[in-house]
Amino acid sequence: QLQLVESGGGLVQPGSSLRLSCAAAGGPFGLYALSWFRQAPGKEREFVALIHRTGDTYYTDSVKGRFTISRDNAKNTMYLQMNSLKPEDTAVYYCNAKGIFYSYWGQGTQVTVSS
């Protein structure tokens, strides 16, 4: 089974930056499409960003131009660079790895954007 661990969250002021990391163990990272989701209080979990095995990326409209997803298969690590953070970005951020038949989730890391 693939294990995913998120890190890098914290409490920051609006306009600041954070870089989230997702470290994987238990399988070849390159076999999976990787994505970030987030869940804010009182809201459903929502898609944030995706990076395919090819390296192609896709973002939800609310983070385009501010967030950048990347992956380093040699290090079995995925990243989410978050710039110009807004209070509405406050959520628990989850790492997801999706293969052909299986999908894996991390336990999440808290991001709080507040002045």
CSV table of N, CA and C in Angstrom, one decimal:
chain,number,residue,atom,x,y,z
A,1,GLN,N,0.8,-1.2,0.0
A,1,GLN,CA,0.0,0.0,0.0
A,1,GLN,C,0.9,1.2,0.0
A,2,LEU,N,0.5,2.2,-0.7
A,2,LEU,CA,1.2,3.5,-0.8
A,2,LEU,C,0.8,4.4,0.4
A,3,GLN,N,1.9,4.9,1.1
A,3,GLN,CA,1.7,5.8,2.2
A,3,GLN,C,2.0,7.2,1.8
A,4,LEU,N,1.2,8.2,2.1
A,4,LEU,CA,1.4,9.6,1.7
A,4,LEU,C,1.4,10.4,3.0
A,5,VAL,N,2.3,11.3,3.1
A,5,VAL,CA,2.4,12.2,4.3
A,5,VAL,C,2.6,13.6,3.8
A,6,GLU,N,1.7,14.5,4.2
A,6,GLU,CA,1.8,15.9,3.9
A,6,GLU,C,2.5,16.7,4.9
A,7,SER,N,3.2,17.7,4.5
A,7,SER,CA,3.8,18.6,5.5
A,7,SER,C,3.9,20.0,4.9
A,8,GLY,N,4.3,21.0,5.7
A,8,GLY,CA,4.5,22.4,5.2
A,8,GLY,C,3.4,23.3,5.6
A,9,GLY,N,2.3,22.9,6.2
A,9,GLY,CA,1.2,23.8,6.5
A,9,GLY,C,1.6,24.7,7.7
A,10,GLY,N,0.7,25.7,8.0
A,10,GLY,CA,1.0,26.5,9.1
A,10,GLY,C,0.0,27.7,9.1
A,11,LEU,N,0.3,28.7,10.0
A,11,LEU,CA,-0.5,29.9,10.1
A,11,LEU,C,0.3,31.0,9.5
A,12,VAL,N,-0.3,31.7,8.4
A,12,VAL,CA,0.4,32.8,7.7
A,12,VAL,C,-0.6,33.9,7.5
A,13,GLN,N,0.0,35.1,7.2
A,13,GLN,CA,-0.9,36.2,6.9
A,13,GLN,C,-1.2,36.3,5.4
A,14,PRO,N,-2.3,37.0,5.1
A,14,PRO,CA,-2.7,37.1,3.7
A,14,PRO,C,-1.6,37.7,2.9
A,15,GLY,N,-1.4,37.2,1.7
A,15,GLY,CA,-0.3,37.7,0.8
A,15,GLY,C,1.0,36.9,0.9
A,16,SER,N,1.1,36.1,1.9
A,16,SER,CA,2.3,35.3,2.1
A,16,SER,C,2.3,34.0,1.3
A,17,SER,N,3.4,33.3,1.5
A,17,SER,CA,3.6,32.0,0.7
A,17,SER,C,3.8,30.8,1.6
A,18,LEU,N,3.5,29.7,1.1
A,18,LEU,CA,3.8,28.4,1.7
A,18,LEU,C,4.1,27.4,0.7
A,19,ARG,N,4.9,26.4,1.0
A,19,ARG,CA,5.2,25.3,0.1
A,19,ARG,C,4.8,24.0,0.8
A,20,LEU,N,3.8,23.3,0.3
A,20,LEU,CA,3.4,22.0,0.9
A,20,LEU,C,4.2,20.9,0.2
A,21,SER,N,4.5,19.8,0.9
A,21,SER,CA,5.1,18.7,0.4
A,21,SER,C,4.3,17.4,0.7
A,22,CYS,N,4.4,16.5,-0.2
A,22,CYS,CA,3.7,15.2,0.0
A,22,CYS,C,4.8,14.1,-0.3
A,23,ALA,N,5.2,13.4,0.7
A,23,ALA,CA,6.2,12.4,0.6
A,23,ALA,C,5.5,11.0,0.5
A,24,ALA,N,5.9,10.1,-0.4
A,24,ALA,CA,5.3,8.8,-0.6
A,24,ALA,C,6.3,7.7,-0.3
A,25,ALA,N,5.8,6.6,0.2
A,25,ALA,CA,6.5,5.4,0.4
A,25,ALA,C,5.7,4.2,0.1
A,26,GLY,N,6.3,3.1,-0.5
A,26,GLY,CA,5.6,1.9,-0.7
A,26,GLY,C,5.3,1.6,-2.2
A,27,GLY,N,5.7,2.4,-3.1
A,27,GLY,CA,5.5,2.2,-4.5
A,27,GLY,C,6.2,3.2,-5.4
A,28,PRO,N,6.3,2.9,-6.7
A,28,PRO,CA,6.9,3.9,-7.6
A,28,PRO,C,5.9,5.1,-7.8
A,29,PHE,N,6.4,6.3,-7.4
A,29,PHE,CA,5.6,7.5,-7.5
A,29,PHE,C,5.2,7.8,-8.9
A,30,GLY,N,6.1,7.4,-9.9
A,30,GLY,CA,5.9,7.7,-11.3
A,30,GLY,C,4.7,7.0,-11.9
A,31,LEU,N,4.1,6.0,-11.2
A,31,LEU,CA,3.0,5.3,-11.8
A,31,LEU,C,1.6,6.0,-11.5
A,32,TYR,N,1.6,7.1,-10.7
A,32,TYR,CA,0.4,7.7,-10.3
A,32,TYR,C,0.2,9.1,-10.8
A,33,ALA,N,-1.0,9.5,-11.1
A,33,ALA,CA,-1.4,10.9,-11.2
A,33,ALA,C,-1.5,11.4,-9.8
A,34,LEU,N,-1.0,12.6,-9.6
A,34,LEU,CA,-0.9,13.2,-8.3
A,34,LEU,C,-1.8,14.5,-8.2
A,35,SER,N,-2.4,14.7,-7.1
A,35,SER,CA,-3.2,15.9,-6.9
A,35,SER,C,-3.3,16.4,-5.5
A,36,TRP,N,-3.7,17.6,-5.4
A,36,TRP,CA,-4.0,18.2,-4.1
A,36,TRP,C,-5.4,18.5,-4.0
A,37,PHE,N,-6.0,18.2,-2.8
A,37,PHE,CA,-7.4,18.6,-2.5
A,37,PHE,C,-7.4,19.4,-1.2
A,38,ARG,N,-8.4,20.1,-0.9
A,38,ARG,CA,-8.5,20.8,0.4
A,38,ARG,C,-10.0,20.8,0.9
A,39,GLN,N,-10.1,20.9,2.2
A,39,GLN,CA,-11.4,20.9,2.8
A,39,GLN,C,-11.4,22.0,3.9
A,40,ALA,N,-12.3,23.0,3.7
A,40,ALA,CA,-12.5,24.1,4.6
A,40,ALA,C,-13.6,23.7,5.6
A,41,PRO,N,-13.6,24.4,6.8
A,41,PRO,CA,-14.7,24.1,7.8
A,41,PRO,C,-16.0,24.3,7.2
A,42,GLY,N,-16.9,23.3,7.3
A,42,GLY,CA,-18.3,23.4,6.8
A,42,GLY,C,-18.4,23.2,5.3
A,43,LYS,N,-17.4,22.9,4.6
A,43,LYS,CA,-17.4,22.7,3.2
A,43,LYS,C,-17.0,21.3,2.8
A,44,GLU,N,-17.4,20.9,1.6
A,44,GLU,CA,-16.9,19.6,1.1
A,44,GLU,C,-15.5,19.7,0.6
A,45,ARG,N,-14.9,18.5,0.5
A,45,ARG,CA,-13.5,18.5,0.0
A,45,ARG,C,-13.5,18.9,-1.5
A,46,GLU,N,-12.6,19.7,-1.9
A,46,GLU,CA,-12.6,20.2,-3.3
A,46,GLU,C,-11.2,20.0,-3.9
A,47,PHE,N,-11.2,19.8,-5.2
A,47,PHE,CA,-10.0,19.7,-6.0
A,47,PHE,C,-9.3,21.0,-6.1
A,48,VAL,N,-7.9,20.9,-6.0
A,48,VAL,CA,-7.1,22.1,-6.1
A,48,VAL,C,-6.2,22.1,-7.3
A,49,ALA,N,-5.4,21.0,-7.4
A,49,ALA,CA,-4.4,21.0,-8.5
A,49,ALA,C,-4.1,19.5,-8.8
A,50,LEU,N,-3.7,19.2,-10.1
A,50,LEU,CA,-3.4,17.9,-10.6
A,50,LEU,C,-2.1,18.0,-11.4
A,51,ILE,N,-1.3,17.0,-11.3
A,51,ILE,CA,-0.2,16.8,-12.1
A,51,ILE,C,-0.2,15.3,-12.6
A,52,HIS,N,-0.3,15.2,-14.0
A,52,HIS,CA,-0.3,13.9,-14.6
A,52,HIS,C,1.1,13.2,-14.6
A,53,ARG,N,1.1,12.0,-15.0
A,53,ARG,CA,2.3,11.2,-15.1
A,53,ARG,C,3.2,11.9,-16.2
A,54,THR,N,2.6,12.6,-17.2
A,54,THR,CA,3.3,13.2,-18.2
A,54,THR,C,3.9,14.6,-17.8
A,55,GLY,N,3.5,15.1,-16.6
A,55,GLY,CA,3.9,16.4,-16.1
A,55,GLY,C,2.9,17.5,-16.4
A,56,ASP,N,1.9,17.2,-17.2
A,56,ASP,CA,0.9,18.2,-17.5
A,56,ASP,C,0.1,18.5,-16.2
A,57,THR,N,-0.3,19.8,-16.1
A,57,THR,CA,-0.9,20.2,-14.8
A,57,THR,C,-2.3,20.9,-15.1
A,58,TYR,N,-3.1,20.9,-14.1
A,58,TYR,CA,-4.4,21.5,-14.1
A,58,TYR,C,-4.8,22.0,-12.8
A,59,TYR,N,-5.4,23.2,-12.7
A,59,TYR,CA,-5.7,23.9,-11.5
A,59,TYR,C,-7.2,24.3,-11.5
A,60,THR,N,-7.8,24.3,-10.3
A,60,THR,CA,-9.1,24.9,-10.2
A,60,THR,C,-8.9,26.5,-10.3
A,61,ASP,N,-10.0,27.1,-10.8
A,61,ASP,CA,-9.9,28.5,-11.2
A,61,ASP,C,-9.5,29.4,-10.1
A,62,SER,N,-9.9,29.1,-8.9
A,62,SER,CA,-9.6,30.0,-7.8
A,62,SER,C,-8.1,30.1,-7.4
A,63,VAL,N,-7.3,29.2,-7.9
A,63,VAL,CA,-5.9,29.2,-7.5
A,63,VAL,C,-5.0,29.4,-8.7
A,64,LYS,N,-5.5,29.5,-9.9
A,64,LYS,CA,-4.7,29.7,-11.1
A,64,LYS,C,-3.9,31.0,-11.0
A,65,GLY,N,-2.6,30.9,-11.3
A,65,GLY,CA,-1.7,32.0,-11.2
A,65,GLY,C,-1.1,32.3,-9.9
A,66,ARG,N,-1.6,31.6,-8.9
A,66,ARG,CA,-1.1,31.7,-7.5
A,66,ARG,C,-0.4,30.4,-7.0
A,67,PHE,N,-0.9,29.2,-7.4
A,67,PHE,CA,-0.4,28.0,-6.9
A,67,PHE,C,0.3,27.3,-8.1
A,68,THR,N,1.3,26.5,-7.7
A,68,THR,CA,2.1,25.7,-8.7
A,68,THR,C,2.3,24.3,-8.2
A,69,ILE,N,1.9,23.3,-8.9
A,69,ILE,CA,2.1,21.9,-8.5
A,69,ILE,C,3.3,21.3,-9.3
A,70,SER,N,4.1,20.5,-8.6
A,70,SER,CA,5.2,19.9,-9.2
A,70,SER,C,5.5,18.5,-8.6
A,71,ARG,N,6.3,17.7,-9.3
A,71,ARG,CA,6.6,16.4,-8.7
A,71,ARG,C,8.1,16.1,-9.0
A,72,ASP,N,8.7,15.3,-8.1
A,72,ASP,CA,10.0,14.8,-8.3
A,72,ASP,C,9.9,13.3,-8.0
A,73,ASN,N,9.8,12.6,-9.1
A,73,ASN,CA,9.7,11.1,-9.0
A,73,ASN,C,10.9,10.4,-8.3
A,74,ALA,N,12.0,11.0,-8.6
A,74,ALA,CA,13.2,10.4,-8.0
A,74,ALA,C,13.2,10.5,-6.5
A,75,LYS,N,12.6,11.5,-5.9
A,75,LYS,CA,12.5,11.7,-4.5
A,75,LYS,C,11.2,11.3,-3.9
A,76,ASN,N,10.3,10.8,-4.8
A,76,ASN,CA,9.0,10.3,-4.4
A,76,ASN,C,8.3,11.4,-3.6
A,77,THR,N,8.3,12.7,-4.1
A,77,THR,CA,7.8,13.8,-3.4
A,77,THR,C,7.0,14.7,-4.4
A,78,MET,N,5.9,15.2,-4.0
A,78,MET,CA,5.1,16.2,-4.7
A,78,MET,C,5.0,17.5,-3.9
A,79,TYR,N,4.9,18.6,-4.6
A,79,TYR,CA,4.9,19.9,-4.0
A,79,TYR,C,3.7,20.7,-4.5
A,80,LEU,N,3.3,21.6,-3.6
A,80,LEU,CA,2.3,22.7,-4.0
A,80,LEU,C,2.9,24.0,-3.5
A,81,GLN,N,3.4,24.8,-4.4
A,81,GLN,CA,3.8,26.2,-4.0
A,81,GLN,C,2.6,27.1,-4.0
A,82,MET,N,2.4,27.7,-2.9
A,82,MET,CA,1.2,28.6,-2.8
A,82,MET,C,1.7,30.0,-2.5
A,83,ASN,N,1.4,30.9,-3.4
A,83,ASN,CA,1.7,32.3,-3.3
A,83,ASN,C,0.5,33.2,-3.2
A,84,SER,N,0.6,34.4,-2.7
A,84,SER,CA,-0.5,35.3,-2.6
A,84,SER,C,-1.7,34.7,-1.9
A,85,LEU,N,-1.4,34.1,-0.8
A,85,LEU,CA,-2.5,33.4,-0.1
A,85,LEU,C,-3.6,34.3,0.4
A,86,LYS,N,-4.8,33.8,0.4
A,86,LYS,CA,-6.0,34.5,0.8
A,86,LYS,C,-6.6,33.8,2.0
A,87,PRO,N,-7.4,34.5,2.8
A,87,PRO,CA,-8.1,33.8,3.9
A,87,PRO,C,-9.0,32.6,3.4
A,88,GLU,N,-9.5,32.7,2.2
A,88,GLU,CA,-10.4,31.7,1.6
A,88,GLU,C,-9.6,30.4,1.3
A,89,ASP,N,-8.2,30.5,1.3
A,89,ASP,CA,-7.4,29.3,1.1
A,89,ASP,C,-7.3,28.5,2.4
A,90,THR,N,-7.8,29.0,3.5
A,90,THR,CA,-7.7,28.3,4.7
A,90,THR,C,-8.5,26.9,4.6
A,91,ALA,N,-7.8,25.8,4.9
A,91,ALA,CA,-8.3,24.5,4.8
A,91,ALA,C,-7.3,23.5,5.2
A,92,VAL,N,-7.7,22.3,5.4
A,92,VAL,CA,-6.8,21.1,5.5
A,92,VAL,C,-6.5,20.7,4.0
A,93,TYR,N,-5.3,20.6,3.7
A,93,TYR,CA,-4.8,20.2,2.4
A,93,TYR,C,-4.4,18.7,2.4
A,94,TYR,N,-4.9,18.0,1.4
A,94,TYR,CA,-4.7,16.5,1.3
A,94,TYR,C,-4.0,16.2,0.0
A,95,CYS,N,-3.1,15.3,0.1
A,95,CYS,CA,-2.4,14.7,-1.0
A,95,CYS,C,-3.1,13.5,-1.5
A,96,ASN,N,-3.2,13.3,-2.8
A,96,ASN,CA,-3.9,12.1,-3.4
A,96,ASN,C,-3.0,11.6,-4.5
A,97,ALA,N,-2.9,10.2,-4.6
A,97,ALA,CA,-2.2,9.5,-5.7
A,97,ALA,C,-3.2,8.6,-6.3
A,98,LYS,N,-3.4,8.7,-7.6
A,98,LYS,CA,-4.4,7.8,-8.3
A,98,LYS,C,-3.7,7.0,-9.4
A,99,GLY,N,-3.9,5.7,-9.2
A,99,GLY,CA,-3.4,4.8,-10.3
A,99,GLY,C,-4.6,4.3,-11.1
A,100,ILE,N,-4.4,3.2,-11.8
A,100,ILE,CA,-5.5,2.7,-12.6
A,100,ILE,C,-6.6,2.1,-11.8
A,101,PHE,N,-6.3,1.4,-10.7
A,101,PHE,CA,-7.3,0.7,-9.9
A,101,PHE,C,-7.4,1.2,-8.5
A,102,TYR,N,-6.4,2.0,-8.0
A,102,TYR,CA,-6.3,2.4,-6.6
A,102,TYR,C,-6.1,3.8,-6.5
A,103,SER,N,-6.6,4.4,-5.4
A,103,SER,CA,-6.4,5.8,-5.0
A,103,SER,C,-6.0,5.9,-3.6
A,104,TYR,N,-5.0,6.7,-3.2
A,104,TYR,CA,-4.5,6.8,-1.9
A,104,TYR,C,-4.5,8.3,-1.4
A,105,TRP,N,-4.8,8.4,-0.1
A,105,TRP,CA,-4.9,9.7,0.5
A,105,TRP,C,-3.9,9.9,1.7
A,106,GLY,N,-3.4,11.0,1.9
A,106,GLY,CA,-2.7,11.4,3.1
A,106,GLY,C,-3.6,11.8,4.2
A,107,GLN,N,-3.1,12.2,5.4
A,107,GLN,CA,-4.0,12.6,6.5
A,107,GLN,C,-4.2,14.1,6.5
A,108,GLY,N,-3.5,14.8,5.7
A,108,GLY,CA,-3.7,16.3,5.6
A,108,GLY,C,-2.8,17.1,6.4
A,109,THR,N,-2.7,18.4,6.0
A,109,THR,CA,-1.9,19.4,6.7
A,109,THR,C,-2.7,20.7,6.7
A,110,GLN,N,-2.8,21.3,7.9
A,110,GLN,CA,-3.6,22.5,8.1
A,110,GLN,C,-2.9,23.8,7.5
A,111,VAL,N,-3.6,24.5,6.7
A,111,VAL,CA,-3.2,25.8,6.2
A,111,VAL,C,-4.2,26.8,6.7
A,112,THR,N,-3.7,27.8,7.5
A,112,THR,CA,-4.6,28.9,8.0
A,112,THR,C,-4.0,30.2,7.5
A,113,VAL,N,-4.8,31.0,6.8
A,113,VAL,CA,-4.5,32.3,6.3
A,113,VAL,C,-5.3,33.3,7.1
A,114,SER,N,-4.7,34.1,7.9
A,114,SER,CA,-5.4,35.1,8.7
A,114,SER,C,-4.5,36.2,9.2
A,115,SER,N,-5.1,37.4,9.3
A,115,SER,CA,-4.4,38.6,9.8
A,115,SER,C,-4.6,38.8,11.2
